[in-house]
PDB file of C-alpha atoms in Angstrom:
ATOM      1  CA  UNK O   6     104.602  98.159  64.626  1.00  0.00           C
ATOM      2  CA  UNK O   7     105.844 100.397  61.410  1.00  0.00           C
ATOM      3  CA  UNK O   8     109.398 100.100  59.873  1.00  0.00           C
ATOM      4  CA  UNK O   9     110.910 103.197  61.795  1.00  0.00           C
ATOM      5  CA  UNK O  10     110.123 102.254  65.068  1.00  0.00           C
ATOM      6  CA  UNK O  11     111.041  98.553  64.433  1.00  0.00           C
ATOM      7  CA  UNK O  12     114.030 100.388  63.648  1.00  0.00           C
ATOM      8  CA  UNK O  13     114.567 102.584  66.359  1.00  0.00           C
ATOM      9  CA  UNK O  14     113.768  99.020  68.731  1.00  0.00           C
ATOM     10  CA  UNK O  15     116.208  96.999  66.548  1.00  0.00           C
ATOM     11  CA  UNK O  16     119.301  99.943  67.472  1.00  0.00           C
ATOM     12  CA  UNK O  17     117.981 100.229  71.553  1.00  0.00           C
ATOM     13  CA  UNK O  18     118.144  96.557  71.734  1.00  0.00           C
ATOM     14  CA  UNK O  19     121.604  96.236  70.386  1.00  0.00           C
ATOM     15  CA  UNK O  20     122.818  99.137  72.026  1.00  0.00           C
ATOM     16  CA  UNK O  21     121.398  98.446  75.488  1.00  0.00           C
ATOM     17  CA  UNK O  22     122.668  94.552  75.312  1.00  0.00           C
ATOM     18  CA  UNK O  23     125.914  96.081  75.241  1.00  0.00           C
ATOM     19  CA  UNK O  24     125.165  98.370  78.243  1.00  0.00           C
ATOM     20  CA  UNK O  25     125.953  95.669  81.058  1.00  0.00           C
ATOM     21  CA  UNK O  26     128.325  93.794  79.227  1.00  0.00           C
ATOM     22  CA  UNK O  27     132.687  94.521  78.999  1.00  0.00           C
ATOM     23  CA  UNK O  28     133.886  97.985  78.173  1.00  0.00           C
ATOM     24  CA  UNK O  29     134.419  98.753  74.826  1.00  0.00           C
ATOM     25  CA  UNK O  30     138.247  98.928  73.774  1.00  0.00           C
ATOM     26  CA  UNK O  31     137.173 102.480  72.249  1.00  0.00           C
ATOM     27  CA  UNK O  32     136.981 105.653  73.855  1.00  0.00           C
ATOM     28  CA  UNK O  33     133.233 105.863  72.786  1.00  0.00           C
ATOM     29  CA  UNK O  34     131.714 103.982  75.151  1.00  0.00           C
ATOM     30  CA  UNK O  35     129.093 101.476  72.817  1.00  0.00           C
ATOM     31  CA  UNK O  36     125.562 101.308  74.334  1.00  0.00           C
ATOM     32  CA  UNK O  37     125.156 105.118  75.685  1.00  0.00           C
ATOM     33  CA  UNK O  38     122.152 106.198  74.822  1.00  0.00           C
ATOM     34  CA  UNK O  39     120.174 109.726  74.816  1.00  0.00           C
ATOM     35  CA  UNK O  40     116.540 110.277  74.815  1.00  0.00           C
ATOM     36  CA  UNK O  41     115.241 113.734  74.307  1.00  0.00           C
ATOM     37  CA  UNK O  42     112.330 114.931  75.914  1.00  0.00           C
ATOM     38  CA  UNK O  43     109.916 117.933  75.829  1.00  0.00           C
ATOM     39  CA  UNK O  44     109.495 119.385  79.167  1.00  0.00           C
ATOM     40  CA  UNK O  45     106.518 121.711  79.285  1.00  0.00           C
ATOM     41  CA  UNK O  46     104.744 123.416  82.124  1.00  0.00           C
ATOM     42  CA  UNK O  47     101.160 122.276  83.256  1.00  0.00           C
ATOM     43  CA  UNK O  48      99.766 125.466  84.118  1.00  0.00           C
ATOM     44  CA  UNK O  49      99.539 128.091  80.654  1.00  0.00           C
ATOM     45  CA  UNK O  50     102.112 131.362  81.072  1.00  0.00           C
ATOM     46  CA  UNK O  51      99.863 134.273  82.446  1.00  0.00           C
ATOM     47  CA  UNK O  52     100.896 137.837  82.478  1.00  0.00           C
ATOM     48  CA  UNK O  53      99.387 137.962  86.234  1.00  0.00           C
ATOM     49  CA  UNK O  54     101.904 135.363  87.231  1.00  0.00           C
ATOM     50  CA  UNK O  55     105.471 136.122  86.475  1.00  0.00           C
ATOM     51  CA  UNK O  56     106.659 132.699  88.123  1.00  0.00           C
ATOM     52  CA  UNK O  57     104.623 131.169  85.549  1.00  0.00           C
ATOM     53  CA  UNK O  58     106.243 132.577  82.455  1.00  0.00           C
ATOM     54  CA  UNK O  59     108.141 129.186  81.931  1.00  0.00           C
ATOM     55  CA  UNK O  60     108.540 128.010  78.427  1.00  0.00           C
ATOM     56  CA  UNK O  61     109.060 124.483  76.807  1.00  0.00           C
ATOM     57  CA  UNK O  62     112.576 123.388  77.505  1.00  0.00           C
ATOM     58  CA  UNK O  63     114.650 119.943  75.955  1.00  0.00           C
ATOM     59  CA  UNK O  64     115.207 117.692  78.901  1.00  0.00           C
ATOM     60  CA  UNK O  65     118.099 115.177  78.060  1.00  0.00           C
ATOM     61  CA  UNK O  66     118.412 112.094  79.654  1.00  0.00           C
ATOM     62  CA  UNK O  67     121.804 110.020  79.132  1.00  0.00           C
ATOM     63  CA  UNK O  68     122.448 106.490  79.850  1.00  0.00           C
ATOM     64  CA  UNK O  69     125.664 105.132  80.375  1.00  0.00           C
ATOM     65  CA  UNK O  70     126.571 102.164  81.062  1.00  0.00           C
ATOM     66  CA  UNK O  71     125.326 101.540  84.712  1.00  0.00           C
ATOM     67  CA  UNK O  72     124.707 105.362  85.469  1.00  0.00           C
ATOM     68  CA  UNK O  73     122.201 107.993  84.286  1.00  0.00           C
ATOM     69  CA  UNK O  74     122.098 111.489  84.056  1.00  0.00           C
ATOM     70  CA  UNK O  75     118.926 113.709  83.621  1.00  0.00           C
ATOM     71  CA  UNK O  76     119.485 117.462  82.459  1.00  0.00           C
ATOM     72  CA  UNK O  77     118.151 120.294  80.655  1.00  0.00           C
ATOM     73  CA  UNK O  78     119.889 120.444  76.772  1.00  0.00           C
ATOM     74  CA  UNK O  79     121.305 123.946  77.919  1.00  0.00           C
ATOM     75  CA  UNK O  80     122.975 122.565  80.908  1.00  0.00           C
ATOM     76  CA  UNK O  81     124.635 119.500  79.124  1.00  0.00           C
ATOM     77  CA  UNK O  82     128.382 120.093  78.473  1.00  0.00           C
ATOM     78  CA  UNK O  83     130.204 117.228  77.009  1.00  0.00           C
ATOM     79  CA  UNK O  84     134.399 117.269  76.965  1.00  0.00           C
ATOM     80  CA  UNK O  85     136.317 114.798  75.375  1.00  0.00           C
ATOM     81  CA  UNK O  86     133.496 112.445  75.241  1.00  0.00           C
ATOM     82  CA  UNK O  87     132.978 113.149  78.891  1.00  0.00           C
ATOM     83  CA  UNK O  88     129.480 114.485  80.235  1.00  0.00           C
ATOM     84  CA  UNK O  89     128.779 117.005  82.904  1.00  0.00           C
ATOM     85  CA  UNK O  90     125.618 117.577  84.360  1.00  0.00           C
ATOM     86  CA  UNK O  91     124.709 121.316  85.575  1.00  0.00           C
ATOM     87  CA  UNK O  92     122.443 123.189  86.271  1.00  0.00           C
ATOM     88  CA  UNK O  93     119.657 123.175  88.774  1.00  0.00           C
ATOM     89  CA  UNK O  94     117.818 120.257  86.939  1.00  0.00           C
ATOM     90  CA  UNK O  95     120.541 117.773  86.777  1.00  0.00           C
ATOM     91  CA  UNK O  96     120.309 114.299  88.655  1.00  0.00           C
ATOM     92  CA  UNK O  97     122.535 111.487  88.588  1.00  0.00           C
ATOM     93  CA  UNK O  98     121.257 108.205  89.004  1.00  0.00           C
ATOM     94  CA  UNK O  99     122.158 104.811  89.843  1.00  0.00           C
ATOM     95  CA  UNK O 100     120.545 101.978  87.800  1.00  0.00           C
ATOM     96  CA  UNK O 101     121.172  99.045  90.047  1.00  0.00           C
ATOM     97  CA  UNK O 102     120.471 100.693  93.141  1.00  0.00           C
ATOM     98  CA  UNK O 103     117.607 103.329  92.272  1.00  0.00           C
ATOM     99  CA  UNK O 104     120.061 105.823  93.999  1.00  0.00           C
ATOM    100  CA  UNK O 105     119.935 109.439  92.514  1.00  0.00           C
ATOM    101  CA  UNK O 106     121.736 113.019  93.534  1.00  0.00           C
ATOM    102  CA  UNK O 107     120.081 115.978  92.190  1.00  0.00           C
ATOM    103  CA  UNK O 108     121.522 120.123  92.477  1.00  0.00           C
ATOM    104  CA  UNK O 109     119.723 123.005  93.455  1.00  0.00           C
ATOM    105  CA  UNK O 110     121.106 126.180  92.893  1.00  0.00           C
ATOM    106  CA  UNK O 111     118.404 128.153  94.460  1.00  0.00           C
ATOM    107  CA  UNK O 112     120.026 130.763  96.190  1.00  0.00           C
ATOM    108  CA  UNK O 113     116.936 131.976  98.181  1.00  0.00           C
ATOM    109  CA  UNK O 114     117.023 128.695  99.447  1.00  0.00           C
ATOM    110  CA  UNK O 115     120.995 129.182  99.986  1.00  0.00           C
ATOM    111  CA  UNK O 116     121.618 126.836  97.935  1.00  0.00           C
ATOM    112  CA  UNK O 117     123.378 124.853  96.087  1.00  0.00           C
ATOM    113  CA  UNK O 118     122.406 121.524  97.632  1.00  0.00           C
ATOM    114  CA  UNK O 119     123.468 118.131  96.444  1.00  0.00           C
ATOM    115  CA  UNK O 120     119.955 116.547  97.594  1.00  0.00           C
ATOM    116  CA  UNK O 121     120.251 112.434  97.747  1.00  0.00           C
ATOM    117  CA  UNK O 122     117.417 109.982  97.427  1.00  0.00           C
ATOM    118  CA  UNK O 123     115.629 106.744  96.031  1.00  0.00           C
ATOM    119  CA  UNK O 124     113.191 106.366  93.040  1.00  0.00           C
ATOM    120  CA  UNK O 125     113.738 102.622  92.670  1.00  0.00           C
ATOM    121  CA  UNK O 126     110.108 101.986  92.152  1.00  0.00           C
ATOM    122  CA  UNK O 127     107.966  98.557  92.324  1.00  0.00           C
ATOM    123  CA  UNK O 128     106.261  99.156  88.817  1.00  0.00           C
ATOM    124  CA  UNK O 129     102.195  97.221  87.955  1.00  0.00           C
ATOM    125  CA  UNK O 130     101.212  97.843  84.238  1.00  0.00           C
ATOM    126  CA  UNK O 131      97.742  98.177  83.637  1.00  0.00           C
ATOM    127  CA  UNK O 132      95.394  97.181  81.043  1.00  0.00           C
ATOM    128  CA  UNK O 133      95.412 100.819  79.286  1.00  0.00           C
ATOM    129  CA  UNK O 134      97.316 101.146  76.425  1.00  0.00           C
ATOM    130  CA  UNK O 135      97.632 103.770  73.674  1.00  0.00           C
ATOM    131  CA  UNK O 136      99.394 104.959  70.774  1.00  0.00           C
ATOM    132  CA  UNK O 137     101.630 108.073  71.461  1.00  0.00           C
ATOM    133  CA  UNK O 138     103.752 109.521  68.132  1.00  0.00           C
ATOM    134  CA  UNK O 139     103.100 106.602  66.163  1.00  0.00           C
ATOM    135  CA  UNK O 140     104.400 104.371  69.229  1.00  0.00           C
ATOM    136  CA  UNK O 141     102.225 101.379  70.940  1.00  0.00           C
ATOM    137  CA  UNK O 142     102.419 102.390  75.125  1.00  0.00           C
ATOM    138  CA  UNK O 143     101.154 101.081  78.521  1.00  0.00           C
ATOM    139  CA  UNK O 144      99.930 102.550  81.620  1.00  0.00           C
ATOM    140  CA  UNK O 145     101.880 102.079  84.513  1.00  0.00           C
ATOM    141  CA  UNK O 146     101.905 102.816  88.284  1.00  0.00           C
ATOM    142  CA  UNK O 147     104.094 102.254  91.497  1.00  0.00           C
ATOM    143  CA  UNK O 148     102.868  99.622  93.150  1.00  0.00           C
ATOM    144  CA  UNK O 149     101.273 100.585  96.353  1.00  0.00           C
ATOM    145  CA  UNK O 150     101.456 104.530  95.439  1.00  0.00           C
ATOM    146  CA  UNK O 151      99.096 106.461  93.856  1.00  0.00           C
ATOM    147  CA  UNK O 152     101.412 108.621  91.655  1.00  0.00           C
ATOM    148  CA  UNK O 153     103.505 109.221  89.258  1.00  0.00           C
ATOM    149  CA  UNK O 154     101.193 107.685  86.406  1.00  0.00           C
ATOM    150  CA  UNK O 155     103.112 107.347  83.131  1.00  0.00           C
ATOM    151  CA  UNK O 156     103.157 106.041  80.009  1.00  0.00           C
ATOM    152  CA  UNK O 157     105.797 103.637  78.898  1.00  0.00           C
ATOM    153  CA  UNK O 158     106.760 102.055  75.367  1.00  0.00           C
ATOM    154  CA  UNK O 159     107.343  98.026  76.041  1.00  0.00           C
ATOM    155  CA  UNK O 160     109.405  97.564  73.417  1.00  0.00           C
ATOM    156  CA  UNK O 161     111.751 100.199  74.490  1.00  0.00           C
ATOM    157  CA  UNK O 162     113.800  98.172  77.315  1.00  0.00           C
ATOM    158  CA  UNK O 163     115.463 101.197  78.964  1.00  0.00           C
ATOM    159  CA  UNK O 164     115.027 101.039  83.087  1.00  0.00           C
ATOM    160  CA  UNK O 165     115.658 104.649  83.334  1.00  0.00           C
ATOM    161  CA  UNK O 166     113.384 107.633  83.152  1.00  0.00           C
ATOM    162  CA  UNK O 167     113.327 111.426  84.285  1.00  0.00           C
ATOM    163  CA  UNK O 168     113.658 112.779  87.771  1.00  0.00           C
ATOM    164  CA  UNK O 169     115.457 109.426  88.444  1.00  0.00           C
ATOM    165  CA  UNK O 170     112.808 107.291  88.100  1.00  0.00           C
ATOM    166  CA  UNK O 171     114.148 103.802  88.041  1.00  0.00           C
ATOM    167  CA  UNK O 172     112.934 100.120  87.775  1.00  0.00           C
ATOM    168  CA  UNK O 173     110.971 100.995  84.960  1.00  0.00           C
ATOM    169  CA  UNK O 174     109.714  98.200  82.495  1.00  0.00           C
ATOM    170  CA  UNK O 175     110.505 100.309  79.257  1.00  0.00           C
ATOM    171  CA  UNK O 176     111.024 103.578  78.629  1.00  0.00           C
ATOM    172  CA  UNK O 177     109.020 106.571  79.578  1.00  0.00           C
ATOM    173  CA  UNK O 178     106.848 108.214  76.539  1.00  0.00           C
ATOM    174  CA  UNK O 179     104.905 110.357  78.552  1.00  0.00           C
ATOM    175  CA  UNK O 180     105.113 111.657  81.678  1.00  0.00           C
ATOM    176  CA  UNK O 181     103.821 114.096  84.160  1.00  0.00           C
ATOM    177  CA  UNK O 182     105.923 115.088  87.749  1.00  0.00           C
ATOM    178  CA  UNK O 183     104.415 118.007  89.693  1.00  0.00           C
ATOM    179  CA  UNK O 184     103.918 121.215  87.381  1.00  0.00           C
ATOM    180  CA  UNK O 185     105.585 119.802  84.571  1.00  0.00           C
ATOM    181  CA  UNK O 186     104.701 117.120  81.697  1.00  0.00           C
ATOM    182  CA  UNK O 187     107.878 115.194  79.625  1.00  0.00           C
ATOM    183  CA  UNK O 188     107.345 113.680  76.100  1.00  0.00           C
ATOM    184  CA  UNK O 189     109.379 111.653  74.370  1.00  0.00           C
ATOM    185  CA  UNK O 190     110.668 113.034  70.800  1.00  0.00           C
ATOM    186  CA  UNK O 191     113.265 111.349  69.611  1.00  0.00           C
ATOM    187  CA  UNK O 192     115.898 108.569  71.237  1.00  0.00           C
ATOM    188  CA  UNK O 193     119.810 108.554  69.823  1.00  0.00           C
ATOM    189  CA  UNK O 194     122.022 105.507  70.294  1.00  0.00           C
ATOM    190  CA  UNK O 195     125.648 105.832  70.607  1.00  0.00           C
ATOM    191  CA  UNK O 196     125.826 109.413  71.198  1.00  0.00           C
ATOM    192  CA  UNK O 197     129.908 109.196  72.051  1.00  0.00           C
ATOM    193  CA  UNK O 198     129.534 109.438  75.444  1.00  0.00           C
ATOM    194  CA  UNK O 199     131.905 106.918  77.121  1.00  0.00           C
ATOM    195  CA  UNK O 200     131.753 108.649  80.957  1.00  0.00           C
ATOM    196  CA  UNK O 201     129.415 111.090  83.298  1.00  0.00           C
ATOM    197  CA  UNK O 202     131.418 113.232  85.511  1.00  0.00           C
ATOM    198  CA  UNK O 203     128.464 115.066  88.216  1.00  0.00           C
ATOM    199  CA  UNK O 204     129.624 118.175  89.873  1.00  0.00           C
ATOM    200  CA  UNK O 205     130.261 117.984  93.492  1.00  0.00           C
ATOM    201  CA  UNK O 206     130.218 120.871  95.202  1.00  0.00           C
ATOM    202  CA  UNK O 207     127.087 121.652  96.797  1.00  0.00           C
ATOM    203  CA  UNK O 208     125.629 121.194 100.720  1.00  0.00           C
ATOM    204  CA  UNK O 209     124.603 117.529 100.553  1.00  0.00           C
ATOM    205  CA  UNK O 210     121.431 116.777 102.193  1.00  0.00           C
ATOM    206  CA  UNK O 211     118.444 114.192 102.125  1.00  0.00           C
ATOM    207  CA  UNK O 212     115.529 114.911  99.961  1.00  0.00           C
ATOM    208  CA  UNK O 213     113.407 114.835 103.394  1.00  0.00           C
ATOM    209  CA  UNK O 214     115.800 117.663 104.849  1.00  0.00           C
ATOM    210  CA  UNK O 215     115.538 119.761 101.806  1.00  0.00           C
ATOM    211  CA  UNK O 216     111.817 119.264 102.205  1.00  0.00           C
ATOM    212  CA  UNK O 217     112.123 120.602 105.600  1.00  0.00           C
ATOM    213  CA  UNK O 218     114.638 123.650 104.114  1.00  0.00           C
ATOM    214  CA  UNK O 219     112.210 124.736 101.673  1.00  0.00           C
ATOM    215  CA  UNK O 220     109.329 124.259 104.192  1.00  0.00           C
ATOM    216  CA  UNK O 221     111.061 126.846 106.885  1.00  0.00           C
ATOM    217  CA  UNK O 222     112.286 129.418 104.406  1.00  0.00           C
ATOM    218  CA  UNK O 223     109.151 129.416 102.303  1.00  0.00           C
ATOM    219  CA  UNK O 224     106.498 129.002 104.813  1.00  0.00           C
ATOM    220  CA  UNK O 225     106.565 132.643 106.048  1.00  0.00           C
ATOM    221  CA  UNK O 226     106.655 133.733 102.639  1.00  0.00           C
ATOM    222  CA  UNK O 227     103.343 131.933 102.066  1.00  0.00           C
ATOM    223  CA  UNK O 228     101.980 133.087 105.194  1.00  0.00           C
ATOM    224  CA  UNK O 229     102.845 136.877 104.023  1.00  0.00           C
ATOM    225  CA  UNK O 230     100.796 136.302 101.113  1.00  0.00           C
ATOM    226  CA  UNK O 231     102.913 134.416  98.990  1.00  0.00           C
ATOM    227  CA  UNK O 232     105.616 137.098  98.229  1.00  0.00           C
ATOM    228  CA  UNK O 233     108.545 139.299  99.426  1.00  0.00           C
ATOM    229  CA  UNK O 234     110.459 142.019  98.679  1.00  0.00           C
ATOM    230  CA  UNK O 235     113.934 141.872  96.396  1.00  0.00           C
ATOM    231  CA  UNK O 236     115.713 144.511  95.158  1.00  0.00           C
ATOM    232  CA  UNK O 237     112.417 146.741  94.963  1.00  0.00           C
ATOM    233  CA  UNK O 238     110.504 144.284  93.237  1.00  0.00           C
ATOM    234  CA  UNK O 239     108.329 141.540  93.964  1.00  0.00           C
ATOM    235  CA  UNK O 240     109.175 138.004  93.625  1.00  0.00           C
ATOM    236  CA  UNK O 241     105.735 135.984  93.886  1.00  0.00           C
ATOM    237  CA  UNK O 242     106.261 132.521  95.506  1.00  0.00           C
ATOM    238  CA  UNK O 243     104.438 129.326  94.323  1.00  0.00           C
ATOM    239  CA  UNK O 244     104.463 126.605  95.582  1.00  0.00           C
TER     240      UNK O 244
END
């Protein structure tokens, strides 16, 4: 392991022994921690598919004392040392429990929702390992699932990844969830975030009913071939 990241493990360790323990006297809660991550699409931008024209975006994800929140950087607004998630890509999670809540502003969908579910995972490493940036990493999978498949630093103890992925046995390096991939770039320790405060309007729902939501507003779309009319144009749907 070189200096830096023995480094970067000394600070996590310290910082996240402190995560479970008494609340710091200060209003800077000791023990948050932030790790950055690159979010970047799967599929490369083509002019053909306007959808597609997504670019690489900083996905944040902040851990605080017993709670989580993952967010895109643009969405994360921070007030007297207080964060709060928006946007459609913020999800709060619960460590102990697994528990998450995640927005969706989609107004085709009539949204926004405030869509509730589990991604306490039972996680078996496997015998693949690689370096990633300079960092040693495992392979690891749900046990008794087929996906996600990520790769996870085990010298980074943080139980928390993206999406709300929870259980985890160090923290996520790289990552891919449906169309998107997230790699880690750089992890901050005491960031002076003492508190998350998550937004609660929204129409709450399961993440089975929103399945079901996006399933009977988007399936005549798809059977129309994949797109509709708005405002004169045409919005292609993908799904």
């Amino acid at each position: 392991m070189n200096r830096s990241l023995s480094l970067v493990v000394a600070i996590l360790f310290i910082a996240v022994g402190t995560l479970y323990g008494q609340e710091a006297p200060s209003p800077k809660a000791k023990g948050a921690l932030v790790l950055t991550y690159l979010k970047r699409p799967v599929l490369p931008t083509t002019e053909d598919n306007p959808m597609q024209q997504s670019a690489d975006e900083v996905y944040l994800l902040f851990i605080v004392g017993n709670q989580a929140a993952a967010i895109l950087q643009g969405d994360a607004v921070v007030r007297d040392s207080v964060l709060y998630p928006g946007g459609s890509d913020a999800c709060m999670i619960d460590l102990a429990t697994g528990n998450y809540t995640r927005r969706d502003e989609s107004t085709i969908l009539g949204g926004p929702y405030l869509i509730t579910g589990n991604r306490k995972y039972k996680w078996d490493l496997t015998d693949e390992t690689k370096v990633i940036g300079g960092i040693e990493c495992s392979r690891v999978r749900p046990t008794d699932r087929e996906k996600p498949v990520l790769w996870i630093a085990d010298d980074l103890p943080v139980t928390a990844g993206p999406i709300g992925l929870t259980g985890l046995p160090g923290a996520v390096v790289s990552m891919r969830w449906g169309d998107h991939t997230y790699s880690l770039i750089k992890v901050t320790s005491d960031p002076g975030i003492r508190d998350i405060a998550f937004a609660k309007e929204g129409k709450p729902c399961t993440e089975e009913e929103y399945e079901k939501i996006v399933d009977d507003v988007l399936g005549p779309l798809l059977e129309n071939g994949g797109s509709m009319e708005v405002g004169g144009g045409t919005i292609r749907i993908v799904r």
